Short mmCIF file of C-alpha atoms in Angstrom, two decimals:
data_model
loop_
_atom_site.label_atom_id
_atom_site.label_comp_id
_atom_site.label_asym_id
_atom_site.label_seq_id
_atom_site.Cartn_x
_atom_site.Cartn_y
_atom_site.Cartn_z
CA PRO A 1 100.90 95.02 107.93
CA GLU A 2 97.20 94.58 106.83
CA TYR A 3 98.57 94.68 103.35
CA GLU A 4 101.94 95.64 101.75
CA GLY A 5 102.31 99.42 102.36
CA SER A 6 99.69 99.54 105.08
CA SER A 7 100.37 101.43 108.33
CA ASP A 8 97.90 99.33 110.22
CA MET A 9 98.90 95.88 111.63
CA THR A 10 97.04 92.53 111.84
CA VAL A 11 97.69 89.16 113.40
CA VAL A 12 97.81 86.00 111.21
CA PRO A 13 98.78 82.47 112.16
CA LEU A 14 101.72 80.96 110.24
CA ILE A 15 103.20 77.52 110.00
CA ALA A 16 106.77 76.67 108.99
CA GLY A 17 108.56 73.32 108.87
CA GLU A 18 111.32 71.40 107.08
CA LEU A 19 111.47 67.66 106.16
CA LYS A 20 114.99 66.44 105.32
CA TRP A 21 116.06 63.24 103.62
CA GLY A 22 119.50 61.99 102.42
CA ASN A 23 122.41 64.30 103.44
CA ASN A 24 121.28 67.61 102.09
CA ARG A 25 117.98 67.31 100.39
CA TYR A 26 114.82 68.89 101.96
CA ILE A 27 111.41 70.27 101.56
CA ALA A 28 110.79 73.59 103.53
CA TRP A 29 107.81 75.81 104.16
CA ASP A 30 108.26 79.18 105.86
CA GLY A 31 104.91 80.59 106.40
CA ILE A 32 104.22 82.08 102.97
CA THR A 33 107.05 80.53 100.98
CA GLY A 34 108.24 77.15 100.16
CA ARG A 35 110.97 75.35 98.39
CA ILE A 36 112.35 71.96 97.67
CA ASN A 37 116.20 71.30 97.35
CA VAL A 38 116.76 68.54 94.90
CA LEU A 39 120.61 68.80 95.23
CA ASP A 40 122.55 66.44 97.53
CA ASN A 41 125.36 68.90 97.80
CA GLU A 42 126.89 70.48 100.96
CA ASN A 43 127.25 73.93 99.41
CA PHE A 44 124.76 74.28 96.62
CA GLU A 45 120.80 74.29 96.69
CA PHE A 46 118.51 74.37 93.88
CA GLY A 47 114.87 73.50 93.17
CA PRO A 48 111.22 74.53 92.74
CA ALA A 49 109.83 77.30 94.89
CA ILE A 50 106.43 78.60 95.77
CA ASN A 51 105.47 81.97 97.12
CA ILE A 52 102.06 83.28 98.53
CA THR A 53 101.44 87.13 98.17
CA LEU A 54 98.44 87.97 100.47
CA GLY A 55 95.78 89.99 99.09
CA ARG A 56 93.73 93.15 100.12
CA ASP A 57 90.15 92.85 101.31
CA LYS A 58 87.50 95.30 102.73
CA ASP A 59 88.29 94.37 106.36
CA ILE A 60 91.08 97.00 106.51
CA GLU A 61 91.35 100.26 108.41
CA SER A 62 91.90 102.74 105.65
CA LEU A 63 88.54 103.98 104.38
CA LYS A 64 90.04 105.12 100.98
CA ILE A 65 91.92 101.88 100.28
CA ARG A 66 88.85 100.08 100.99
CA ARG A 67 87.09 101.66 98.08
CA LEU A 68 89.79 100.23 95.73
CA ASP A 69 89.16 96.84 94.25
CA GLU A 70 89.67 93.72 96.43
CA ILE A 71 92.83 91.65 95.48
CA ASP A 72 92.64 87.86 96.05
CA THR A 73 95.58 85.91 97.56
CA ALA A 74 98.12 85.06 94.77
CA VAL A 75 100.00 81.84 94.31
CA GLU A 76 103.38 82.09 92.57
CA LEU A 77 105.66 79.32 91.26
CA GLY A 78 109.30 79.35 90.25
CA ALA A 79 112.78 78.31 91.43
CA PHE A 80 115.41 79.20 93.90
CA ALA A 81 119.12 78.72 94.16
CA ALA A 82 121.49 79.14 97.17
CA TYR A 83 125.18 78.87 98.04
CA ASN A 84 126.32 78.02 101.61
CA ILE A 85 129.72 79.05 102.92
CA ALA A 86 130.99 77.56 106.14
CA GLY A 87 132.90 80.09 108.37
CA GLY A 88 132.54 83.67 109.46
CA LEU A 89 133.34 85.48 112.74
CA ARG A 90 133.37 82.21 114.70
CA ASP A 91 133.79 78.42 114.06
CA GLY A 92 130.51 76.81 113.01
CA ASP A 93 129.16 80.04 111.55
CA MET A 94 127.48 79.72 108.17
CA ILE A 95 126.88 82.46 105.44
CA ARG A 96 124.04 81.61 102.87
CA LEU A 97 123.62 83.60 99.50
CA SER A 98 120.15 82.95 97.88
CA GLY A 99 117.92 84.09 95.17
CA GLN A 100 114.41 83.22 94.08
CA VAL A 101 112.09 84.05 91.12
CA THR A 102 108.52 83.18 91.00
CA SER A 103 105.56 83.94 88.63
CA ASP A 104 101.82 84.13 89.30
CA VAL A 105 99.75 80.92 88.40
CA SER A 106 96.59 82.15 90.08
CA ASP A 107 95.60 84.86 87.63
CA VAL A 108 95.59 87.50 90.39
CA HIS A 109 98.36 89.77 89.29
CA GLU A 110 100.01 87.73 86.52
CA GLY A 111 103.34 89.10 87.29
CA VAL A 112 106.87 88.02 88.52
CA VAL A 113 108.53 88.69 91.72
CA GLY A 114 112.01 87.86 93.07
CA ASP A 115 114.52 88.52 95.68
CA LEU A 116 118.10 88.18 96.59
CA THR A 117 119.02 87.39 100.26
CA ALA A 118 122.20 87.16 102.36
CA THR A 119 122.06 85.36 105.61
CA TYR A 120 124.48 85.01 108.57
CA ARG A 121 123.91 82.17 110.90
CA THR A 122 125.49 81.70 114.31
CA ARG A 123 125.06 79.92 117.57
CA PHE A 124 125.39 81.09 121.22
CA GLY A 125 126.11 77.96 123.32
CA ASP A 126 124.31 74.84 122.74
CA LYS A 127 120.72 76.09 122.75
CA LEU A 128 120.48 79.41 120.92
CA GLY A 129 120.76 79.93 117.27
CA VAL A 130 120.42 83.12 115.57
CA SER A 131 120.31 84.20 111.84
CA PHE A 132 120.56 87.70 110.53
CA TYR A 133 119.65 88.53 106.99
CA ASN A 134 119.36 91.27 104.36
CA SER A 135 117.07 91.03 101.30
CA ILE A 136 116.24 93.04 98.32
CA SER A 137 113.23 92.31 96.30
CA PHE A 138 111.96 93.38 92.83
CA ALA A 139 108.74 93.14 90.81
CA ASN A 140 107.79 93.51 87.31
CA ASP A 141 105.01 95.89 85.70
CA GLU A 142 101.94 93.46 86.32
CA PHE A 143 102.60 93.02 89.98
CA ALA A 144 103.44 96.77 90.50
CA ASP A 145 100.53 97.81 88.83
CA THR A 146 98.09 95.34 90.64
CA TYR A 147 99.13 96.24 94.17
CA PHE A 148 100.40 99.85 93.98
CA SER A 149 98.70 101.70 90.94
CA ILE A 150 95.55 103.67 91.05
CA THR A 151 93.26 103.47 88.17
CA PRO A 152 91.01 106.30 86.94
CA VAL A 153 88.02 104.58 88.57
CA GLY A 154 90.04 104.02 91.66
CA ALA A 155 91.01 107.73 91.73
CA LEU A 156 87.30 108.77 91.35
CA ALA A 157 86.44 106.33 94.18
CA THR A 158 88.95 107.39 96.61
CA GLY A 159 90.11 110.96 95.89
CA LEU A 160 93.67 109.84 95.47
CA ALA A 161 95.70 110.70 92.32
CA ARG A 162 95.70 108.39 89.40
CA THR A 163 99.00 106.56 89.60
CA THR A 164 100.92 104.02 87.37
CA VAL A 165 103.59 102.15 89.20
CA GLU A 166 106.18 100.22 86.93
CA ALA A 167 108.69 97.50 87.34
CA GLY A 168 111.65 97.91 89.53
CA VAL A 169 113.19 97.29 92.94
CA LYS A 170 110.40 97.10 95.41
CA ASP A 171 111.96 96.98 98.87
CA PHE A 172 114.90 96.55 101.10
CA SER A 173 114.60 94.25 104.32
CA PHE A 174 116.61 93.34 107.37
CA GLY A 175 115.52 90.60 109.78
CA ILE A 176 116.49 88.48 112.68
CA ASN A 177 115.45 84.89 113.54
CA ALA A 178 116.10 83.33 116.81
CA ILE A 179 115.52 79.69 118.04
CA TYR A 180 116.07 78.47 121.60
CA ASP A 181 116.08 74.67 122.17
CA LEU A 182 114.12 73.79 125.29
CA ASN A 183 115.12 70.06 124.89
CA ASP A 184 115.76 67.59 122.18
CA ARG A 185 112.29 68.08 120.64
CA TRP A 186 110.86 71.44 121.75
CA SER A 187 112.02 74.85 120.88
CA LEU A 188 110.91 78.52 121.10
CA PHE A 189 111.01 80.67 117.98
CA ALA A 190 111.11 84.55 117.65
CA THR A 191 111.43 86.64 114.45
CA THR A 192 111.40 90.37 113.68
CA LYS A 193 111.66 91.98 110.15
CA TYR A 194 111.84 95.65 108.97
CA SER A 195 111.26 96.41 105.18
CA ARG A 196 111.29 99.67 103.61
CA LEU A 197 109.43 100.11 100.14
CA LEU A 198 111.44 101.94 97.57
CA GLY A 199 111.11 104.33 94.48
CA ASP A 200 107.72 104.41 92.85
CA PHE A 201 106.30 101.70 95.17
CA ALA A 202 106.86 104.01 98.14
CA ASP A 203 105.72 107.02 96.21
CA SER A 204 102.27 105.45 95.26
CA PRO A 205 99.47 107.19 97.24
CA ILE A 206 98.40 103.85 98.63
CA VAL A 207 101.77 103.96 100.78
CA ALA A 208 102.81 107.60 100.81
CA LEU A 209 99.30 108.97 101.84
CA GLU A 210 97.27 106.14 103.26
CA GLY A 211 100.15 103.78 104.49
CA ASP A 212 103.88 103.80 105.46
CA ASP A 213 106.87 102.87 103.51
CA ASN A 214 108.42 101.60 106.69
CA GLN A 215 106.97 98.03 107.12
CA PHE A 216 107.53 95.94 110.39
CA SER A 217 106.54 92.38 111.50
CA VAL A 218 107.19 90.25 114.51
CA GLY A 219 106.43 86.86 115.34
CA LEU A 220 106.53 84.11 118.22
CA GLY A 221 106.15 80.51 117.92
CA ILE A 222 106.79 76.91 119.18
CA GLY A 223 108.59 74.20 117.42
CA TRP A 224 108.72 70.44 117.54
CA LYS A 225 111.15 67.94 116.03
CA PHE A 226 110.42 64.35 115.08
#
């Protein structure tokens, strides 16, 4: 989506990668999120995390939302923790339970966001790996107000009702990631994600009248190992 809550789609380039050392330590970057696992433990992961929340500019389709203030891209820093459980429906499957909390350090929304995620990883043969995940995210008052509220000035400019959105559960997501190994170095990657905005976030006129509480994304990519 062009912005969170938008019904219009856009195309953006994303880069993902992972650098491992030791047995279990790593640095990972997944498009707009990153983390460093400082623990050399087979089951537990913990370390600093970074998250990028994309902004909202004037190059969007909705004429009314264009009249609201632009929002810069925000950078958030915090921490994550995860627990990996070997096993599942088949030998070699893995269940990963994780959580992350980050706080804005770029003076854009000055808020706190976080999520809880459950991931199930499995393989089909030697070449195809698939991950299924469910996630629930939350945000505090400052984040909710920046991206989903409408001030009196904004209401006058757009004709939308003045709205104040407060902290709470922001959305629920379900996604699938798949990696197909072409050979020892090259692979193809595909991802799809569905999110549904909840509560006051979904009821904001930015979403309910000018956007959509159902949010979809798809991606295709190519990978290289070294």
